[in-house]
PDB file of C-alpha atoms in Angstrom:
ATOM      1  CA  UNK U 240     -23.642 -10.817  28.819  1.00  0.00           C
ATOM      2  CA  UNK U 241     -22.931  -9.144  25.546  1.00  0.00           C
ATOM      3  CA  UNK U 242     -23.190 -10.859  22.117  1.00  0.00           C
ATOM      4  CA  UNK U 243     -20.911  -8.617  20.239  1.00  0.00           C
ATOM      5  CA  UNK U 244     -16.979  -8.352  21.051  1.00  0.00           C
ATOM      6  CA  UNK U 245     -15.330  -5.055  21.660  1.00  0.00           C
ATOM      7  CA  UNK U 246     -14.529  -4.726  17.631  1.00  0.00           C
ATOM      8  CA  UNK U 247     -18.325  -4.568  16.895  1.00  0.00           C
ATOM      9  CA  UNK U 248     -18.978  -2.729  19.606  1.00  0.00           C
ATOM     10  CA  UNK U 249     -16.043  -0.253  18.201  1.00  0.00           C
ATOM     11  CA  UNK U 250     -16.943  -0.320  14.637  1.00  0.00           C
ATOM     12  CA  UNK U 251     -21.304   0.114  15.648  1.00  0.00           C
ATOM     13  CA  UNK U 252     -19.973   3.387  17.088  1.00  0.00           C
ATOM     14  CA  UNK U 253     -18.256   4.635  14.769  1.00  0.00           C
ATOM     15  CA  UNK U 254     -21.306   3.916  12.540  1.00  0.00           C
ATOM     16  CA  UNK U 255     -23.421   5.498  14.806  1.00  0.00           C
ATOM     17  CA  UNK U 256     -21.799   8.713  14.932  1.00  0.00           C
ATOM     18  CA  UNK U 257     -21.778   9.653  11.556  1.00  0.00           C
ATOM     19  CA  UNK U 258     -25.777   9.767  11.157  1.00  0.00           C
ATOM     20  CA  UNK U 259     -28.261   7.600   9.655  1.00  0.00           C
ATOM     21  CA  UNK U 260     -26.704   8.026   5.996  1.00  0.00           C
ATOM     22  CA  UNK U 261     -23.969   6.370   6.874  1.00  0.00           C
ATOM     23  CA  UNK U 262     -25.955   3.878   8.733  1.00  0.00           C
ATOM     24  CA  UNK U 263     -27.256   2.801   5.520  1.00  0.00           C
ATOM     25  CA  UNK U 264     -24.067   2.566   3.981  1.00  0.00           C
ATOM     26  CA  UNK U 265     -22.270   0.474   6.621  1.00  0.00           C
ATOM     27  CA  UNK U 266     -25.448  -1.813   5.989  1.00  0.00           C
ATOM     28  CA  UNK U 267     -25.633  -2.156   2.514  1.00  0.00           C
ATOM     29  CA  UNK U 268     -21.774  -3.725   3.190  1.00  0.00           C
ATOM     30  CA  UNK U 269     -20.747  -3.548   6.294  1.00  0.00           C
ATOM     31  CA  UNK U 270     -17.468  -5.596   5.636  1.00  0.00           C
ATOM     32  CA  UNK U 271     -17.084  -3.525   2.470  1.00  0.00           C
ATOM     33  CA  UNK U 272     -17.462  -0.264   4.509  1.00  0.00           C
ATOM     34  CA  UNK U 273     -15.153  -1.525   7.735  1.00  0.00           C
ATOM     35  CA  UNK U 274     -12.479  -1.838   4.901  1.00  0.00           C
ATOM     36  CA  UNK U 275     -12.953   1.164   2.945  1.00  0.00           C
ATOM     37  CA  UNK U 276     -12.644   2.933   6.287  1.00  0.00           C
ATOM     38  CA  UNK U 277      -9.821   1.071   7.390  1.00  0.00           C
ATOM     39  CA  UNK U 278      -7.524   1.644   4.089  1.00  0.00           C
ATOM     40  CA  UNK U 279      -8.805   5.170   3.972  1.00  0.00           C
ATOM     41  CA  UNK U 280      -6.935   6.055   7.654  1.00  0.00           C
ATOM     42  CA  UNK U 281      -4.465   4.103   7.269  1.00  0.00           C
ATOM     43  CA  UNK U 282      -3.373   5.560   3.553  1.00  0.00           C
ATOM     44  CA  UNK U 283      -4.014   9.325   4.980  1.00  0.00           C
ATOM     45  CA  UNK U 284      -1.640   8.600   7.973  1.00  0.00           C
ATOM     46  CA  UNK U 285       1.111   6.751   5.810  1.00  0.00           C
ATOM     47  CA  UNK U 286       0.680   9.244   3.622  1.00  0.00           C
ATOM     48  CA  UNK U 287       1.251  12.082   6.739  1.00  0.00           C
ATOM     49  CA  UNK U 288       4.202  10.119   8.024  1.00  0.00           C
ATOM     50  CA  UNK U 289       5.609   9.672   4.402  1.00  0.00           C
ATOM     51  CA  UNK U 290       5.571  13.573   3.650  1.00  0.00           C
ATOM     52  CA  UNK U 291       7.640  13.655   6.970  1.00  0.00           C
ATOM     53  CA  UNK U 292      10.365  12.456   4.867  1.00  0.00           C
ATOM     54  CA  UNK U 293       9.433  14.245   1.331  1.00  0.00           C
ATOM     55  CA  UNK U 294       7.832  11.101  -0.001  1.00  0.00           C
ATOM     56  CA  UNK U 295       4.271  10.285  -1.587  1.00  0.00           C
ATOM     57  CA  UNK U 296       2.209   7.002  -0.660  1.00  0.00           C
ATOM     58  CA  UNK U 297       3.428   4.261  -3.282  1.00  0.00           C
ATOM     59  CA  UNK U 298       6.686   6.117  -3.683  1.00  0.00           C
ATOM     60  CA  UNK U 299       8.128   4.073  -0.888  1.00  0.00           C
ATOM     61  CA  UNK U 300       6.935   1.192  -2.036  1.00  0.00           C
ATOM     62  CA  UNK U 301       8.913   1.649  -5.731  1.00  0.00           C
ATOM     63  CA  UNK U 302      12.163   2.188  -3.213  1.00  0.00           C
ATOM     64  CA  UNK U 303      11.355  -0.783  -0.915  1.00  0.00           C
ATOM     65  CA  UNK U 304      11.489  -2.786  -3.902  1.00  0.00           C
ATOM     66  CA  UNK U 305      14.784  -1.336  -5.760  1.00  0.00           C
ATOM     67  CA  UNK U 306      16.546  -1.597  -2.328  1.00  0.00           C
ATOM     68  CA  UNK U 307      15.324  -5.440  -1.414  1.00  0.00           C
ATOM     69  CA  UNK U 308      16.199  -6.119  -5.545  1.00  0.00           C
ATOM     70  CA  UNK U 309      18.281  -4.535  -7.094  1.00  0.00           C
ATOM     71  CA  UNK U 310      17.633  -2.246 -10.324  1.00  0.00           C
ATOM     72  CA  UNK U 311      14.352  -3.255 -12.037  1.00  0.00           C
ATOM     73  CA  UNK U 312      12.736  -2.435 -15.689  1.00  0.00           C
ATOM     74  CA  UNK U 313      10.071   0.019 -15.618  1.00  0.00           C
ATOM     75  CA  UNK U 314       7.718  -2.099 -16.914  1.00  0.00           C
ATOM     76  CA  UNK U 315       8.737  -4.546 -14.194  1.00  0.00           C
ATOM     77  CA  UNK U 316       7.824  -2.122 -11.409  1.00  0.00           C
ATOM     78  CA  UNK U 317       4.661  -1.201 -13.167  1.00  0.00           C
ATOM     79  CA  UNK U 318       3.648  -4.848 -12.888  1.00  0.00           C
ATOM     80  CA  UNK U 319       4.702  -5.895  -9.259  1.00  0.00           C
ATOM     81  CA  UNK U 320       3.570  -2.430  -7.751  1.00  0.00           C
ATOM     82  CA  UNK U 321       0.016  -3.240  -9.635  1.00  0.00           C
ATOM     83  CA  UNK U 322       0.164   0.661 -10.814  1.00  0.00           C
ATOM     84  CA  UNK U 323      -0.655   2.153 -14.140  1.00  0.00           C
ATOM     85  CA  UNK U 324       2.520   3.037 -16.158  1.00  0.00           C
ATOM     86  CA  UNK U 325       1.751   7.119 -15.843  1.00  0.00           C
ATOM     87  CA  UNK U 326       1.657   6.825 -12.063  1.00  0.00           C
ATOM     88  CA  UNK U 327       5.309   4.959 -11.614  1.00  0.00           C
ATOM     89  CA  UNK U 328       6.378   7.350 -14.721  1.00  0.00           C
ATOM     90  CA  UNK U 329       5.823  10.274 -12.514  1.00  0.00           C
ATOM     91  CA  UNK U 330       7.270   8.757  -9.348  1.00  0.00           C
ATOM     92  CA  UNK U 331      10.299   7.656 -10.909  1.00  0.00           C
ATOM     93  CA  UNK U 332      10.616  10.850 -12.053  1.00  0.00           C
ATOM     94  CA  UNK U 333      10.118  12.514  -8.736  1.00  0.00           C
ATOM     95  CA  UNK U 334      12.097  10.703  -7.446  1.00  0.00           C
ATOM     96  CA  UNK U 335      15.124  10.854  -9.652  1.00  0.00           C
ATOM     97  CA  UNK U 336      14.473  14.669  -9.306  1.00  0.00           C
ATOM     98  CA  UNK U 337      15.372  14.060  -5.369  1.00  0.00           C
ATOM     99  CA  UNK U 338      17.802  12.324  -6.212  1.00  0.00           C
ATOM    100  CA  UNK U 339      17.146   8.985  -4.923  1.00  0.00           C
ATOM    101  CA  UNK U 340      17.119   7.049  -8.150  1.00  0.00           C
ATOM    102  CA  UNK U 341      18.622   6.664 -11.395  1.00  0.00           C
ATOM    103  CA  UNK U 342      17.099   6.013 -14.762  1.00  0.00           C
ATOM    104  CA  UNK U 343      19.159   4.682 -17.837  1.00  0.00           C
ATOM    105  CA  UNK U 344      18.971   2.627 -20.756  1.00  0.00           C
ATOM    106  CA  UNK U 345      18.993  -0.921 -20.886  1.00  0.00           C
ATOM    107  CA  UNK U 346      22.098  -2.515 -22.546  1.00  0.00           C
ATOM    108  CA  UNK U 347      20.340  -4.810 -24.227  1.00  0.00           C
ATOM    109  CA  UNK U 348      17.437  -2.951 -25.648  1.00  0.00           C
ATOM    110  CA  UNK U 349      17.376   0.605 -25.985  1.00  0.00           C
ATOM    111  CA  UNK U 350      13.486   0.578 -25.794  1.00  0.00           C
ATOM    112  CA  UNK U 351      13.671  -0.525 -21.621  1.00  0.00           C
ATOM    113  CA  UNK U 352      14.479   2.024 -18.995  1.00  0.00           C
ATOM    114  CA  UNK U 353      16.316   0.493 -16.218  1.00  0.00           C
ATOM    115  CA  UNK U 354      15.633   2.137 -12.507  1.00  0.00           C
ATOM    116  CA  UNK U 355      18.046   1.966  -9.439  1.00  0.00           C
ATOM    117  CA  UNK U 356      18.398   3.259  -6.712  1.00  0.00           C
ATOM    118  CA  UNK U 357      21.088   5.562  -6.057  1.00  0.00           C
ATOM    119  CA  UNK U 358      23.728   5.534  -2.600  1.00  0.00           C
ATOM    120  CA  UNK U 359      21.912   8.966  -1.727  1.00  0.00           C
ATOM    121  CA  UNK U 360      18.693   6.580  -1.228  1.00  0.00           C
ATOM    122  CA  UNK U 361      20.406   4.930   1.652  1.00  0.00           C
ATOM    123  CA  UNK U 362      19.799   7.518   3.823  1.00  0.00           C
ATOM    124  CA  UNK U 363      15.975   7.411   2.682  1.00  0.00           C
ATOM    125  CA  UNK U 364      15.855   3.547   3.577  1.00  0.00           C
ATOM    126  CA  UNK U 365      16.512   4.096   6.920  1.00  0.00           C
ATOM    127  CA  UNK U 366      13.376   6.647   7.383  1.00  0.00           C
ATOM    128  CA  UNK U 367      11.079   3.934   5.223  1.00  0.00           C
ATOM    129  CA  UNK U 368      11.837   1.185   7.430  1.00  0.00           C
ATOM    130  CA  UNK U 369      11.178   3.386  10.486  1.00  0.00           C
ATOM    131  CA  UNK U 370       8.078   4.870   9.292  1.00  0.00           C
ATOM    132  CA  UNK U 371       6.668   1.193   8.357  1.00  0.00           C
ATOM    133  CA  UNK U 372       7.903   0.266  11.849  1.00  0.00           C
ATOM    134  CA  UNK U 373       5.479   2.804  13.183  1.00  0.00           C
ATOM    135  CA  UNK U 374       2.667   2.105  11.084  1.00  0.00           C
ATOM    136  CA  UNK U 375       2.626  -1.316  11.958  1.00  0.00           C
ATOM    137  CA  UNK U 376       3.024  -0.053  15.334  1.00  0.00           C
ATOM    138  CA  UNK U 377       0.329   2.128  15.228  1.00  0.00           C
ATOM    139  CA  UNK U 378      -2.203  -0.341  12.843  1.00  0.00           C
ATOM    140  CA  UNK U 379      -2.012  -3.478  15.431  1.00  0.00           C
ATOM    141  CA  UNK U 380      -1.469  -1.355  18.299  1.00  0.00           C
ATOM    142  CA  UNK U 381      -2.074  -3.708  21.518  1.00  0.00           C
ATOM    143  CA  UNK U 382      -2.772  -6.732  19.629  1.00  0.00           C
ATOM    144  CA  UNK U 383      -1.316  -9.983  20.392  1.00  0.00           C
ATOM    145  CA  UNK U 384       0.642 -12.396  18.071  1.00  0.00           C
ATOM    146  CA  UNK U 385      -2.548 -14.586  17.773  1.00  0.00           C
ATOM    147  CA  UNK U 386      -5.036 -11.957  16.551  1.00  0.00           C
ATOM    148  CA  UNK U 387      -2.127 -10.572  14.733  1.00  0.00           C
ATOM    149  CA  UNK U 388      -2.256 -13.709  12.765  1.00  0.00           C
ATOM    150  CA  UNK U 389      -5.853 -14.057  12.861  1.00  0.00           C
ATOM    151  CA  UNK U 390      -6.447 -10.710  11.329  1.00  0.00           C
ATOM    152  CA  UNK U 391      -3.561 -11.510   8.574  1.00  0.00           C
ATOM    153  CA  UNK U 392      -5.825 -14.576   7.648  1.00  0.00           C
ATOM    154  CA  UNK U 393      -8.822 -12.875   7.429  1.00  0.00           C
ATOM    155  CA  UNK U 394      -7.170 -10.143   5.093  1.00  0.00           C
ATOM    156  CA  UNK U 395      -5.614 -12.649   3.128  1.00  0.00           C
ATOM    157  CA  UNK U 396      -8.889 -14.634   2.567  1.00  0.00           C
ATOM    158  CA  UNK U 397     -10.870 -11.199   1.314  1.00  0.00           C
ATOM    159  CA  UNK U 398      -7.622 -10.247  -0.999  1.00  0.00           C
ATOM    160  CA  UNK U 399      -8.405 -13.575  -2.294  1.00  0.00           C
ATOM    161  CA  UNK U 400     -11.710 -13.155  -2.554  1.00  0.00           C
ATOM    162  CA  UNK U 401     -11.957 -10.005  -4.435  1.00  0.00           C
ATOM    163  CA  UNK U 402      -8.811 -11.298  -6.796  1.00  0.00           C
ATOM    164  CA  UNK U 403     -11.028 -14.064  -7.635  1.00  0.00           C
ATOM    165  CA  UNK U 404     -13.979 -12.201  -8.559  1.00  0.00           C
ATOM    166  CA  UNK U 405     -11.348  -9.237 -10.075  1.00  0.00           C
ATOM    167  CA  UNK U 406     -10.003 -11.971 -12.517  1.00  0.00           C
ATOM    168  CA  UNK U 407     -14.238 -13.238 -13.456  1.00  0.00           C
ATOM    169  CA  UNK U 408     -15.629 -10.244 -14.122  1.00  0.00           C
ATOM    170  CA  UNK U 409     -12.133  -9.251 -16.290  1.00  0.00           C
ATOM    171  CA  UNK U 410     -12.494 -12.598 -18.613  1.00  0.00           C
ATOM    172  CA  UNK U 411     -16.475 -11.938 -18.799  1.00  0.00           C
ATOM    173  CA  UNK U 412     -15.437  -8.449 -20.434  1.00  0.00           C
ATOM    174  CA  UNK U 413     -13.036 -10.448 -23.338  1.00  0.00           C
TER     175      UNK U 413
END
């Protein structure tokens, strides 16, 4: 009888077939390194799936948002997209260039772009949703609603991990 489950078993070979550098690696961390490799395929195949549709990883996430709420401040994406103010400057311009969204003044203060999305997005939404539909698809593949919602906890827990020590090590530099 084994003492690892089929995951370890999994994630030891993968390990193992990259060499004994990366051996040392997964050791140091091997959490750490399970996630880094997890986020790393999962961002390169959004991001394949995404192109499919003339969209760049993060860019669907700006839409997501302006279609669930409505038209949003700049600075107000910058903040709930947790992105750097250059990065959702050049995706609302991409996508405005596409045609998908529309910038314009605030009427209240002329110093606050406003972003919406335009009816030409709609079209867009309907690829999004699919291609999240797929990923999801493709991320839990066979697994059941339990370890669905075990592996939700488990994420949840380490987001709130690192968050915590994120938020330390930022008042420690004040």
């Amino acid at each position: 009888m084994s003492t690892t489950n089929d995951a370890d078993d999994t994630a030891a070979a993968g390990t193992a077939a990259a060499g004994p550098d990366r051996n040392r690696v997964a050791g140091a961390g091997p959490v750490s390194h399970a996630i880094f490799r997890v986020a790393r395929i999962h961002k390169l195949l959004a991001g394949q799936l995404l192109r499919e549709v003339g969209l760049y990883p993060g860019q669907e996430l700006l839409m997501m948002r302006l279609w669930d709420e409505g038209p949003q401040r700049q600075t107000d994406l910058v903040a709930v997209l947790d992105a750097d103010a250059p990065t959702v400057t050049r995706s609302v311009r991409r996508l405005e260039r596409a045609g998908f969204v529309r910038r314009s003044p605030s009427p209240t203060d002329g110093r606050v772009t406003i972003v919406e999305a335009t009816s030409a997005s709609m079209g867009l939404r309907q690829a999004v949703e699919r291609i999240w539909a797929d990923l999801e698809r493709m991320t839990v593949a066979d697994m059941d609603d339990d370890r669905r919602e075990d592996v939700l906890r488990a994420l949840g827990e380490l987001e709130r991990n690192l968050s915590a020590s994120e938020e330390g090590r930022r008042g420690r530099r004040r």
